[in-house]
Amino acid sequence: MIWAGGKLRVWPGRPAPLGAHWDGAGTNFAVFSGSAANEGGAPDEHGGVTLCLFDEDDAEIRIPLPERAGSVWHGYLPDVGPGVRYGYRVTGPRLRPGDLQDPSKLLLDPYARALTGSLRWTDSVQPASGDGSAADSAPDMPRSVVVNPWFDWGQDRRPNTPWHRSVLYEAHVRGMTQRHPDVAPELRGTYLGLCSPPIIEHLLALGVTAVELMPVHQFVHDRRLIEAGLRNYWGYNSIGFFAPHDTYGVEGGGRGAHVQEFKVMVKTLHEAGIEVILDVVYNHTAEGGAGGPVLSFKGLDNPGYYRLDPEDPSAYVDYTGTGNSLNMRHPSVLQLIMDSLRYWVQDMHVDGFRFDLAATLARELHDVDRLSSFFDLIQQDPVVSQVKLIAEPWDVGEGGYQVGNFPALWSEWNGRYRDCVRDLWCRDRGVLGEFASRLTGSSDLYQDDGRRPHASINFVTAHDGFTLADLVSYEHKRNEANGEDNRDGTDDNRSTNCGVEGPTDDPVVFAHRDRLRRNLMATLMLSQGVPMLLHGDEIGRTQGGNNNAYAQDNEVSWIDWSAVDSEFLEFCRGLIALRRRHPALQRHRFLTGRTVAGDTRPDVAWFTPAGVEMTWEDWGHEARQVAMWLNGDLAETGPRGEVIADDTLLVCINAADQPSAQVLPDERWAAAWTLVLDTASAAAPPSTRYPAGGTVQMGPRTILFLERR
């Protein structure tokens, strides 16, 4: 073998760690493959794993890995360093049902720290027929890349924002910056663009504490989308669980420079006090089901990595709607996921994870099992258990809706919060009783498990569905641009058009929509639990009614920074500032309705429009108005034992279409009140003082927020 003019040396190397690891002198390669079977312990004509290196001219050099430890094949190459591109080929008889190993397929390293190049959708990447006629897939495949792990983190410190003080911001690396006029053109759509001064200034002024990034693991653009002239914009189609997506790098991947750029992004955001949470997709891969491409896992160990139908191993069990589900019963799959999570925490310094379709990860056999191996591993892991863990608590399989059922370490996207808040404000449904529970942290879902209010990630909008502006402008989705005849995306939007579908010049409709947006955002910020905003909602971003813009890597999804709704942006900034200055809105523990120690009054009380405490009869389906009193004596302490206290607060809600009066509670509850927020207008209300037992006028569909003065 010739490499840069010399003999390419191969040493035995080590079976751990998995992946390609440069130690400053050479690179150790180790890969798991239960399909590369033979009767000996070393590669021969009966089986093995071949390392494929690619030189500057993309010529391939094949090197059989010389050693095997169990199902891990390994070797050390002292002449290989960072920037070298590589892949694997697997040879061996198909001894097990479902085996798909084929030496004509170049395979990506599941543990690759970087990938480069685009997948070309040709027949070469499809499963071979077995007649020996399969074309070599290497010309059409991306490459794994050996990276230099060194990075100067300097004094990087995780912000470690307490859960109860967190405000999350779901963002897309590309969509956030692609159209921002103050981001340098070469940085738009990249990791470095996301941490550029204009973006950080916006995030800090808004008051968010963490960005929750949509998938940045290396992903694949689906064949159907490419052939239709579209792209997998969202990125929920992972193929590399250790590799940041290459096209979000300034250099478009290249030889792994984007790994360093990702680290720069994290370090810069940390310096600003902003945490980085990754949306991770461990439930499936980009290889799809039967007939899907052979890119990595299928060729290395198809029956090990995937859930196969025991009655027909050519078919895949699919709980995700993507064609396959990772086999959470296999130790190497669990190891892959845990190794990946630890890598992103320890080497990339991220602060937490949001797990896509997390119910799939809990399926040992078919049922969702809260005590599954995956949760056991998370619980006992000294690294992963210490960061923020968020579940999307559902999948598409039977029994997959598991809101409220994840273990104690976990927070959850609270889908019931979203639905209830939308029902109240957008659909005028009689849900005031449930709304009260959602407003106070959803203790009905989480308290019995010993969890805290931060278990509830409260959201009204997310990437999947309407934006906030579209939620109050459309009753029907407009997904024709996705190329699926408007069949994709949910029809259960719980939205309203306020009388006109889509764009309008009617000032009455505009005013109605703006008020609803203010109500929805105010509800989010006045609720116990952890609020999450969708990027661009604060400036009025629209997708033109598309509620499933997964394939729209274009102006449909990118934030239009030239069309900022400045009035609403200032309103949102004020709301978040209001929340942050009131500990009573960020409680450590659930409200109980019982008296607080040293006080004859409870921690929370509810009042009718007449100013008297609510009874069970008052919570009927016809109720549209309520006032929530929050005790400023929290009976809570800070991290150093300091007493946490706040003003006593009153939140008045009128969800009816008619104006109403609200009688304020009597002197037992406060001597006087000052109006701080009125969602009837985006402007701050006059600082009006009301006596105990006084009456405040409320407009239709309005929230008032008052402080004891």
XYZ file of C-alpha atoms in Angstrom:
709
model
C 0.000 0.000 0.000
C 1.220 3.484 -0.860
C 0.231 6.523 1.185
C 1.808 9.904 0.504
C 4.802 8.255 -1.053
C 5.470 5.641 1.594
C 4.434 2.269 2.879
C 1.151 2.306 4.779
C 1.651 0.537 8.091
C -1.102 -1.366 9.930
C -0.852 -2.364 13.589
C -3.314 -4.353 15.732
C -4.739 -1.379 17.567
C -7.453 -1.484 20.250
C -11.150 -2.445 20.261
C -12.081 0.643 22.274
C -13.094 3.328 21.929
C -15.229 2.765 18.862
C -14.733 5.080 15.914
C -11.624 6.688 14.424
C -9.434 8.277 17.096
C -6.284 10.251 16.332
C -3.865 10.281 19.290
C -1.354 12.753 17.892
C 0.713 10.073 16.172
C -1.728 7.844 14.322
C -5.360 6.767 14.194
C -7.069 3.792 15.805
C -10.078 2.425 13.921
C -12.661 0.255 15.669
C -16.115 -0.693 14.419
C -18.869 -3.022 15.624
C -20.179 -5.555 13.126
C -21.943 -8.746 14.082
C -22.512 -9.489 10.394
C -18.811 -9.762 9.479
C -18.815 -13.352 10.607
C -16.156 -15.998 10.244
C -14.988 -18.958 12.275
C -11.569 -17.601 13.069
C -10.822 -14.323 14.803
C -9.208 -12.522 11.924
C -10.482 -11.405 8.530
C -10.236 -13.852 5.662
C -12.198 -14.808 2.582
C -15.049 -15.937 4.839
C -15.658 -12.602 6.479
C -14.261 -9.434 7.955
C -14.281 -5.649 7.873
C -12.187 -3.690 5.412
C -11.143 -0.115 6.104
C -11.322 2.034 2.960
C -9.161 5.162 2.819
C -9.536 7.837 0.135
C -6.614 9.953 -1.035
C -6.646 13.477 -2.456
C -7.718 12.144 -5.845
C -10.475 10.059 -4.200
C -8.643 6.847 -5.063
C -9.613 4.071 -2.646
C -7.102 2.084 -0.612
C -8.516 -1.023 1.081
C -7.024 -2.329 4.309
C -8.520 -5.355 6.099
C -8.774 -4.570 9.802
C -6.376 -7.085 11.336
C -7.985 -7.844 14.679
C -11.327 -8.822 16.127
C -12.523 -8.655 19.741
C -15.978 -10.183 19.937
C -17.885 -8.320 17.244
C -15.535 -5.310 17.220
C -13.000 -5.123 14.389
C -9.990 -2.881 14.854
C -6.584 -1.727 13.658
C -4.139 1.159 14.179
C -2.616 3.131 11.301
C 0.327 5.282 12.418
C 0.419 7.104 9.078
C -3.180 8.353 9.146
C -4.196 11.646 10.739
C -6.900 14.338 10.773
C -8.619 15.169 7.511
C -8.347 11.666 6.066
C -11.601 10.379 4.587
C -12.637 6.784 5.095
C -15.416 4.180 5.133
C -15.906 0.446 5.651
C -16.862 -2.605 3.651
C -18.203 -5.753 5.306
C -17.771 -9.277 3.986
C -19.270 -12.452 5.343
C -21.903 -15.103 4.774
C -25.446 -14.080 5.584
C -25.848 -16.483 8.484
C -28.722 -14.739 10.294
C -32.185 -13.761 9.101
C -32.050 -10.123 8.074
C -28.298 -9.961 7.337
C -27.539 -7.436 4.557
C -23.726 -7.232 4.484
C -22.382 -6.678 0.979
C -18.802 -5.687 0.086
C -20.078 -3.552 -2.791
C -21.499 -1.099 -0.256
C -19.233 1.564 1.212
C -20.456 2.119 4.771
C -20.254 5.167 6.976
C -18.727 4.782 10.417
C -21.556 5.022 13.002
C -19.025 6.647 15.354
C -17.565 9.088 12.814
C -16.932 12.526 14.354
C -17.447 14.160 10.983
C -18.926 13.306 7.601
C -18.418 15.079 4.313
C -19.943 14.887 0.864
C -23.490 14.347 -0.353
C -25.371 11.129 -0.896
C -26.207 10.546 -4.564
C -29.442 8.631 -4.910
C -28.508 5.927 -7.388
C -29.288 2.224 -7.483
C -25.808 1.550 -6.085
C -26.885 2.543 -2.551
C -29.935 0.276 -2.589
C -29.830 -3.282 -1.195
C -28.285 -5.744 -3.632
C -30.358 -8.458 -5.226
C -27.816 -11.110 -4.327
C -26.953 -12.086 -7.903
C -23.508 -10.496 -7.721
C -24.399 -7.657 -10.072
C -24.463 -4.859 -7.498
C -22.630 -1.673 -8.437
C -20.013 -0.206 -6.134
C -21.677 2.472 -3.987
C -18.458 4.371 -3.123
C -18.764 6.992 -5.913
C -22.211 7.913 -4.598
C -21.526 7.914 -0.866
C -20.386 10.555 1.623
C -17.166 9.882 3.515
C -16.372 9.602 7.194
C -13.565 11.925 8.300
C -10.811 11.566 10.904
C -10.880 14.732 13.049
C -8.482 16.495 15.367
C -10.191 16.397 18.773
C -8.184 19.289 20.241
C -9.988 22.565 20.910
C -9.148 25.437 23.203
C -12.213 25.704 25.410
C -10.464 28.293 27.548
C -12.586 29.185 30.565
C -15.796 27.756 29.121
C -18.380 27.200 31.838
C -21.844 25.838 31.410
C -24.476 28.410 32.372
C -26.287 25.736 34.429
C -29.460 27.787 34.448
C -31.877 26.251 36.986
C -34.810 24.574 35.348
C -37.352 26.851 36.995
C -35.617 29.966 35.628
C -35.246 28.600 32.098
C -36.881 30.036 28.996
C -36.314 27.820 25.945
C -36.144 28.953 22.336
C -36.554 26.296 19.644
C -34.360 27.339 16.728
C -33.061 26.051 13.408
C -29.407 26.769 12.614
C -30.086 27.598 8.991
C -33.538 29.136 9.260
C -32.533 31.441 12.080
C -29.803 33.231 10.189
C -30.218 32.639 6.447
C -32.071 35.930 5.843
C -30.608 38.087 8.595
C -29.204 41.269 6.993
C -26.733 41.948 9.820
C -25.174 38.476 9.749
C -22.203 38.335 7.391
C -23.271 36.633 4.140
C -20.655 33.886 4.478
C -21.946 33.059 7.973
C -25.649 32.850 7.193
C -27.115 29.404 7.748
C -24.131 28.217 9.790
C -23.056 27.462 13.345
C -20.929 30.593 13.324
C -23.879 32.618 12.098
C -25.985 31.408 15.017
C -23.432 32.734 17.486
C -22.765 35.988 15.633
C -23.375 39.254 17.534
C -26.740 40.135 15.901
C -28.256 36.799 16.894
C -26.855 36.802 20.411
C -28.045 40.374 20.915
C -31.538 39.352 19.814
C -31.623 36.343 22.151
C -30.352 38.328 25.123
C -32.767 41.201 24.536
C -35.613 38.705 24.279
C -34.575 37.084 27.556
C -34.249 33.412 26.581
C -31.822 31.240 28.537
C -31.365 28.296 26.144
C -31.570 27.551 22.435
C -33.047 24.160 21.615
C -31.538 23.405 18.219
C -33.419 21.304 15.738
C -31.345 18.299 14.594
C -27.668 18.985 13.983
C -26.586 15.353 13.809
C -25.560 14.534 10.250
C -28.715 13.797 8.296
C -29.729 12.706 4.812
C -32.048 14.365 2.324
C -34.700 11.794 1.381
C -34.710 10.480 -2.183
C -38.297 11.519 -2.775
C -37.515 15.068 -1.714
C -34.396 15.350 -3.836
C -36.238 14.090 -6.901
C -38.984 16.633 -6.212
C -36.498 19.494 -5.904
C -36.935 19.715 -2.120
C -34.720 19.024 0.907
C -35.100 17.581 4.391
C -34.990 20.976 6.072
C -35.878 19.870 9.602
C -33.177 17.194 9.706
C -35.088 14.370 11.429
C -33.292 11.788 9.302
C -30.024 11.116 11.109
C -27.177 8.966 9.823
C -24.322 10.171 12.060
C -24.948 10.386 15.798
C -21.517 11.858 16.574
C -21.125 14.185 13.593
C -22.455 17.754 13.407
C -24.192 18.333 10.101
C -21.554 19.354 7.589
C -23.442 21.914 5.495
C -23.973 24.099 8.572
C -20.235 24.708 8.490
C -18.825 27.778 6.767
C -16.704 25.533 4.577
C -19.571 23.122 3.972
C -17.905 20.277 5.815
C -14.681 19.737 3.942
C -12.233 17.927 6.178
C -14.034 18.329 9.464
C -13.565 22.053 10.137
C -17.270 22.294 10.965
C -16.635 20.295 14.148
C -14.468 23.144 15.389
C -17.067 25.672 14.268
C -19.746 23.881 16.269
C -17.535 24.126 19.352
C -16.994 27.834 18.715
C -20.783 28.262 18.606
C -21.270 26.511 21.939
C -18.427 28.407 23.590
C -19.711 31.766 22.342
C -23.286 31.103 23.428
C -22.035 30.016 26.848
C -20.108 33.266 27.175
C -23.437 35.035 26.676
C -25.077 32.859 29.352
C -27.137 30.885 26.835
C -27.365 27.097 27.054
C -27.360 24.790 24.024
C -29.851 21.907 23.944
C -29.840 19.493 21.014
C -32.891 17.888 19.449
C -31.648 14.315 18.943
C -33.140 11.514 16.852
C -32.163 8.124 18.265
C -35.436 6.412 17.430
C -34.644 5.692 13.745
C -32.064 6.319 11.032
C -32.020 7.578 7.462
C -31.767 4.030 6.074
C -35.542 3.550 6.134
C -37.252 0.173 5.913
C -37.220 -2.647 3.374
C -35.863 -1.281 0.127
C -34.258 1.675 1.861
C -30.586 2.475 1.221
C -27.632 0.656 2.755
C -25.521 3.475 4.152
C -24.103 2.277 7.461
C -26.023 0.304 10.059
C -27.754 -2.086 7.662
C -24.484 -3.215 6.157
C -22.682 -3.511 9.503
C -25.329 -5.402 11.456
C -28.895 -5.086 10.213
C -30.510 -7.528 12.715
C -28.560 -5.965 15.561
C -29.227 -2.288 14.929
C -32.879 -2.513 13.850
C -36.148 -3.978 15.093
C -37.018 -6.622 12.531
C -40.326 -8.419 12.265
C -39.755 -11.829 13.911
C -42.189 -13.402 11.452
C -40.524 -11.792 8.424
C -36.957 -10.528 9.033
C -37.028 -8.706 5.704
C -39.586 -6.327 7.210
C -38.899 -3.642 9.817
C -40.891 -2.797 12.918
C -41.789 0.870 12.557
C -42.910 2.962 15.533
C -41.696 6.202 13.980
C -43.387 6.468 10.604
C -39.983 6.539 8.893
C -39.568 2.885 7.960
C -37.445 1.612 10.838
C -36.918 1.706 14.605
C -33.597 1.220 16.343
C -33.363 -1.997 18.350
C -33.314 -0.755 21.932
C -32.950 -4.354 23.169
C -29.447 -4.730 21.692
C -26.502 -3.791 23.943
C -24.499 -2.278 21.073
C -27.396 0.024 20.182
C -27.696 1.157 23.774
C -23.934 1.650 23.865
C -24.071 3.700 20.664
C -26.703 6.031 22.085
C -25.003 6.455 25.456
C -21.581 6.970 23.861
C -23.117 9.583 21.586
C -24.822 11.441 24.432
C -21.651 11.476 26.528
C -19.634 12.707 23.544
C -21.898 15.692 22.998
C -21.763 16.583 26.687
C -18.091 15.986 27.370
C -16.429 16.853 24.072
C -18.918 19.318 22.565
C -20.075 20.897 25.872
C -23.806 20.903 25.133
C -26.188 21.401 28.032
C -28.974 18.945 27.353
C -31.096 17.035 24.880
C -34.615 16.910 23.549
C -35.376 13.330 22.443
C -37.508 13.049 19.327
C -40.326 10.470 19.575
C -38.930 9.405 22.932
C -41.652 6.827 23.532
C -39.917 4.664 20.903
C -36.795 4.558 23.076
C -38.841 3.033 25.866
C -40.170 0.091 23.859
C -38.528 -3.126 25.052
C -40.886 -5.355 23.123
C -43.977 -3.527 21.949
C -45.383 -1.694 24.941
C -43.826 1.516 26.222
C -41.971 0.595 29.406
C -40.951 3.326 31.834
C -38.407 0.965 33.338
C -36.750 0.073 30.052
C -33.021 -0.413 29.743
C -32.576 2.983 28.154
C -33.952 4.834 31.163
C -31.910 2.660 33.511
C -28.759 3.633 31.646
C -29.630 7.320 31.705
C -30.427 7.204 35.413
C -27.098 5.705 36.404
C -24.869 7.543 33.959
C -22.768 10.117 35.841
C -22.538 12.411 32.796
C -25.847 12.258 30.954
C -27.993 12.212 34.088
C -26.645 15.655 35.043
C -27.814 17.603 31.991
C -31.264 18.744 30.912
C -33.324 15.867 29.497
C -36.517 16.567 27.561
C -38.771 13.926 26.043
C -41.138 14.272 23.145
C -43.416 11.800 24.934
C -45.108 10.101 22.010
C -44.528 8.057 18.871
C -46.828 6.718 16.145
C -47.167 3.184 17.554
C -50.018 1.792 19.625
C -49.955 3.236 23.142
C -47.338 5.741 22.089
C -48.903 8.850 23.681
C -47.104 8.963 27.028
C -47.424 12.552 28.277
C -46.826 12.497 32.042
C -45.346 9.005 32.122
C -41.592 9.559 31.878
C -39.246 9.007 34.843
C -38.306 11.591 37.444
C -35.176 12.955 35.753
C -37.097 13.925 32.658
C -39.017 16.954 31.509
C -41.560 16.561 28.726
C -43.015 18.532 25.882
C -46.485 18.949 27.347
C -48.772 18.301 24.409
C -51.815 18.577 26.662
C -50.758 22.102 27.613
C -50.558 23.100 23.932
C -53.945 21.612 23.123
C -55.718 23.087 26.126
C -54.348 26.611 25.667
C -55.269 26.563 21.989
C -58.750 25.249 22.803
C -59.380 28.083 25.247
C -58.149 30.993 23.177
C -58.624 29.826 19.587
C -61.580 27.433 19.675
C -63.672 28.823 22.559
C -64.053 25.404 24.117
C -65.138 24.949 27.721
C -61.802 23.915 29.166
C -61.360 26.474 31.941
C -60.956 23.781 34.611
C -58.220 21.987 32.711
C -56.711 25.341 31.777
C -56.267 26.129 35.471
C -54.266 22.914 35.863
C -52.075 23.734 32.863
C -51.550 27.291 34.115
C -50.308 25.986 37.463
C -47.810 23.451 36.135
C -49.916 20.377 35.271
C -49.590 18.748 38.668
C -52.230 16.239 37.561
C -49.651 14.844 35.131
C -46.411 15.078 37.100
C -46.892 15.500 40.840
C -47.581 11.850 41.705
C -44.132 10.888 40.403
C -42.328 13.252 42.719
C -41.458 15.578 39.871
C -41.426 19.365 39.978
C -43.224 21.920 37.782
C -40.235 22.023 35.422
C -41.265 18.558 34.243
C -43.740 20.429 32.066
C -42.199 22.082 29.013
C -45.019 24.435 28.129
C -45.445 25.420 24.512
C -48.154 26.727 22.222
C -46.233 26.333 18.961
C -43.254 24.303 17.801
C -41.588 23.453 14.503
C -44.264 20.823 13.883
C -47.433 22.794 13.197
C -48.487 26.382 12.625
C -46.361 29.309 13.693
C -47.997 31.628 16.223
C -48.994 34.107 13.517
C -50.479 31.317 11.392
C -52.272 29.791 14.378
C -54.549 32.847 14.492
C -54.749 33.277 10.693
C -55.582 29.837 9.285
C -58.070 27.121 10.100
C -56.812 24.876 7.330
C -53.264 23.885 6.405
C -51.643 25.057 3.181
C -49.054 22.334 2.516
C -49.243 22.043 -1.277
C -45.586 23.079 -1.637
C -44.564 19.828 0.083
C -45.623 17.827 -2.956
C -48.041 15.527 -1.132
C -51.312 17.061 -2.343
C -51.862 18.650 1.063
C -52.278 15.239 2.692
C -49.334 15.673 5.074
C -49.443 17.550 8.346
C -52.156 17.406 10.964
C -55.712 18.543 10.423
C -56.216 18.930 14.176
C -54.710 22.404 14.486
C -57.029 23.884 17.117
C -56.542 27.180 15.324
C -58.694 30.089 14.210
C -58.624 32.477 11.263
C -60.497 35.206 13.178
C -63.042 35.426 10.395
C -60.801 35.509 7.315
C -58.599 32.683 6.053
C -55.031 33.845 5.507
C -53.841 37.352 4.622
C -56.292 40.235 4.968
C -56.406 44.036 5.091
C -59.326 44.103 7.518
C -58.226 46.120 10.588
C -60.805 44.402 12.808
C -59.386 40.979 11.918
C -55.843 42.270 12.441
C -56.752 43.557 15.898
C -58.400 40.271 16.849
C -55.380 38.251 15.703
C -52.945 40.493 17.569
C -54.937 40.194 20.776
C -55.009 36.410 20.508
C -51.239 36.313 19.945
C -50.745 38.423 23.059
C -53.057 36.148 25.050
C -51.245 33.021 23.924
C -47.817 34.440 24.682
C -48.959 35.869 28.015
C -50.451 32.518 29.025
C -47.147 30.853 28.202
C -45.107 33.268 30.326
C -47.521 33.352 33.263
C -47.716 29.558 33.579
C -45.786 27.443 36.050
C -43.337 25.143 34.308
C -40.780 25.927 31.605
C -41.901 28.055 28.641
C -40.650 27.287 25.134
C -40.951 29.685 22.208
C -40.667 28.815 18.528
C -38.082 30.905 16.740
C -39.575 33.851 14.932
C -42.893 33.798 16.781
C -41.758 36.862 18.695
C -41.468 38.857 15.448
C -44.559 37.535 13.657
C -43.009 34.856 11.422
C -45.447 33.185 9.026
C -45.164 30.054 6.885
C -48.173 31.018 4.792
C -50.296 28.386 6.485
C -47.870 25.486 5.965
C -48.068 23.409 9.156
C -45.503 20.798 8.117
C -42.630 22.711 6.523
C -40.167 19.835 6.905
C -39.134 20.023 3.246
C -39.057 23.808 2.860
C -35.419 24.854 3.007
C -36.343 28.231 1.586
C -38.170 31.468 2.337
C -41.209 29.533 3.555
C -39.309 28.489 6.686
C -36.452 30.950 7.016
C -37.099 33.880 9.347
C -37.750 37.049 7.383
C -35.889 39.648 9.440
C -37.079 42.418 7.135
C -40.660 41.937 8.314
C -40.225 42.211 12.077
C -43.363 43.013 14.049
C -41.574 45.435 16.378
C -44.608 46.059 18.555
C -45.118 42.379 19.288
C -41.384 41.856 19.803
C -41.353 44.519 22.515
C -44.435 42.946 24.066
C -42.684 39.552 24.207
C -39.550 41.064 25.701
C -41.636 42.717 28.392
C -43.477 39.487 29.158
C -40.287 37.475 29.623
C -38.817 40.238 31.800
C -42.029 40.186 33.855
C -41.727 36.452 34.343
C -38.057 36.643 35.329
C -38.611 39.259 38.012
C -41.390 37.287 39.719
C -40.303 34.112 41.546
C -43.984 33.337 42.127
C -44.191 32.531 38.397
C -41.140 30.259 38.612
C -41.891 28.082 41.611
C -39.727 25.103 42.587
C -42.716 23.122 43.781
C -46.286 22.580 42.749
C -49.033 24.774 44.062
C -51.303 22.922 46.455
C -54.169 25.217 47.398
C -53.250 24.649 51.053
C -52.179 27.317 53.518
C -48.571 28.464 53.563
C -46.618 28.126 56.835
C -47.055 31.303 58.884
C -49.955 32.463 56.729
C -53.645 31.803 56.926
C -53.953 32.034 53.171
C -53.187 29.284 50.638
C -50.428 29.388 48.032
C -53.042 29.747 45.274
C -56.698 30.699 45.228
C -59.306 31.098 42.482
C -62.011 33.752 42.255
C -65.221 34.223 40.291
C -65.953 37.445 38.374
C -67.800 38.534 41.534
C -64.591 38.329 43.559
C -65.561 35.332 45.709
C -63.610 32.106 45.960
C -64.518 29.486 43.394
C -66.461 26.378 44.333
C -66.586 23.119 42.404
C -69.843 24.243 40.811
C -68.173 27.343 39.383
C -65.824 25.247 37.195
C -68.507 24.210 34.730
C -68.077 23.978 30.977
C -69.782 27.322 30.546
C -67.237 29.191 32.658
C -65.145 31.633 30.646
C -63.694 33.909 33.332
C -61.518 33.340 36.396
C -58.961 35.152 38.554
C -55.917 33.331 39.941
C -54.368 34.689 43.152
C -50.732 33.729 43.830
C -49.252 34.081 47.301
C -45.967 35.996 47.351
C -44.815 34.040 50.401
C -43.417 31.075 48.492
C -42.130 29.056 51.443
C -39.148 28.224 49.238
C -35.427 28.731 49.661
C -32.624 29.415 47.243
C -29.414 27.394 46.722
C -27.747 28.995 49.751
C -30.754 28.737 52.022
C -31.941 32.257 51.336
C -35.669 32.877 51.660
C -37.364 33.490 48.321
C -40.242 35.924 48.462
C -42.241 37.836 45.914
C -45.141 40.207 45.504
C -48.571 38.691 45.736
C -49.960 38.462 42.208
C -53.346 38.315 40.535
C -53.964 36.972 37.021
C -57.429 37.719 35.612
C -58.581 35.813 32.537
C -61.598 36.574 30.384
C -61.844 34.044 27.570
C -65.293 35.176 26.451
C -66.075 37.267 23.378
C -67.758 39.930 25.504
C -66.236 42.494 27.860
C -66.672 41.821 31.527
C -65.993 43.192 34.968
C -63.784 41.520 37.546
C -64.303 42.267 41.219
C -60.979 42.063 43.029
C -60.578 39.959 46.198
C -61.224 41.647 49.542
C -58.606 42.962 52.002
C -57.719 39.505 53.283
C -55.927 38.905 50.005
C -54.349 42.328 49.448
C -55.014 45.913 50.438
C -54.621 47.243 46.914
C -53.565 46.206 43.426
C -51.666 47.837 40.562
C -52.346 46.879 36.949
C -49.138 45.842 35.165
C -50.337 44.020 32.035
C -53.468 44.201 29.893
C -53.401 42.110 26.730
C -56.101 44.278 25.180
C -53.165 46.382 23.984
C -49.503 45.786 23.213
C -48.620 48.969 25.086
C -48.046 48.934 28.819
C -51.252 49.991 30.606
C -51.408 53.082 32.801
C -50.183 52.231 36.290
C -53.704 52.210 37.707
C -54.184 51.392 41.400
C -57.267 49.465 42.499
C -58.444 49.012 46.100
C -59.337 45.646 47.571
C -62.839 44.739 46.494
C -62.691 47.230 43.643
C -63.791 46.474 40.107
C -61.566 46.341 37.039
C -63.001 46.319 33.531
C -61.834 43.603 31.165
C -62.129 43.608 27.413
C -63.194 40.521 25.478
C -60.565 37.761 25.325
C -58.182 39.508 27.681
C -55.631 38.749 30.385
C -54.869 41.200 33.185
C -51.864 40.904 35.473
C -51.855 42.829 38.764
C -49.325 43.173 41.576
C -50.081 43.851 45.235
C -49.237 47.485 46.036
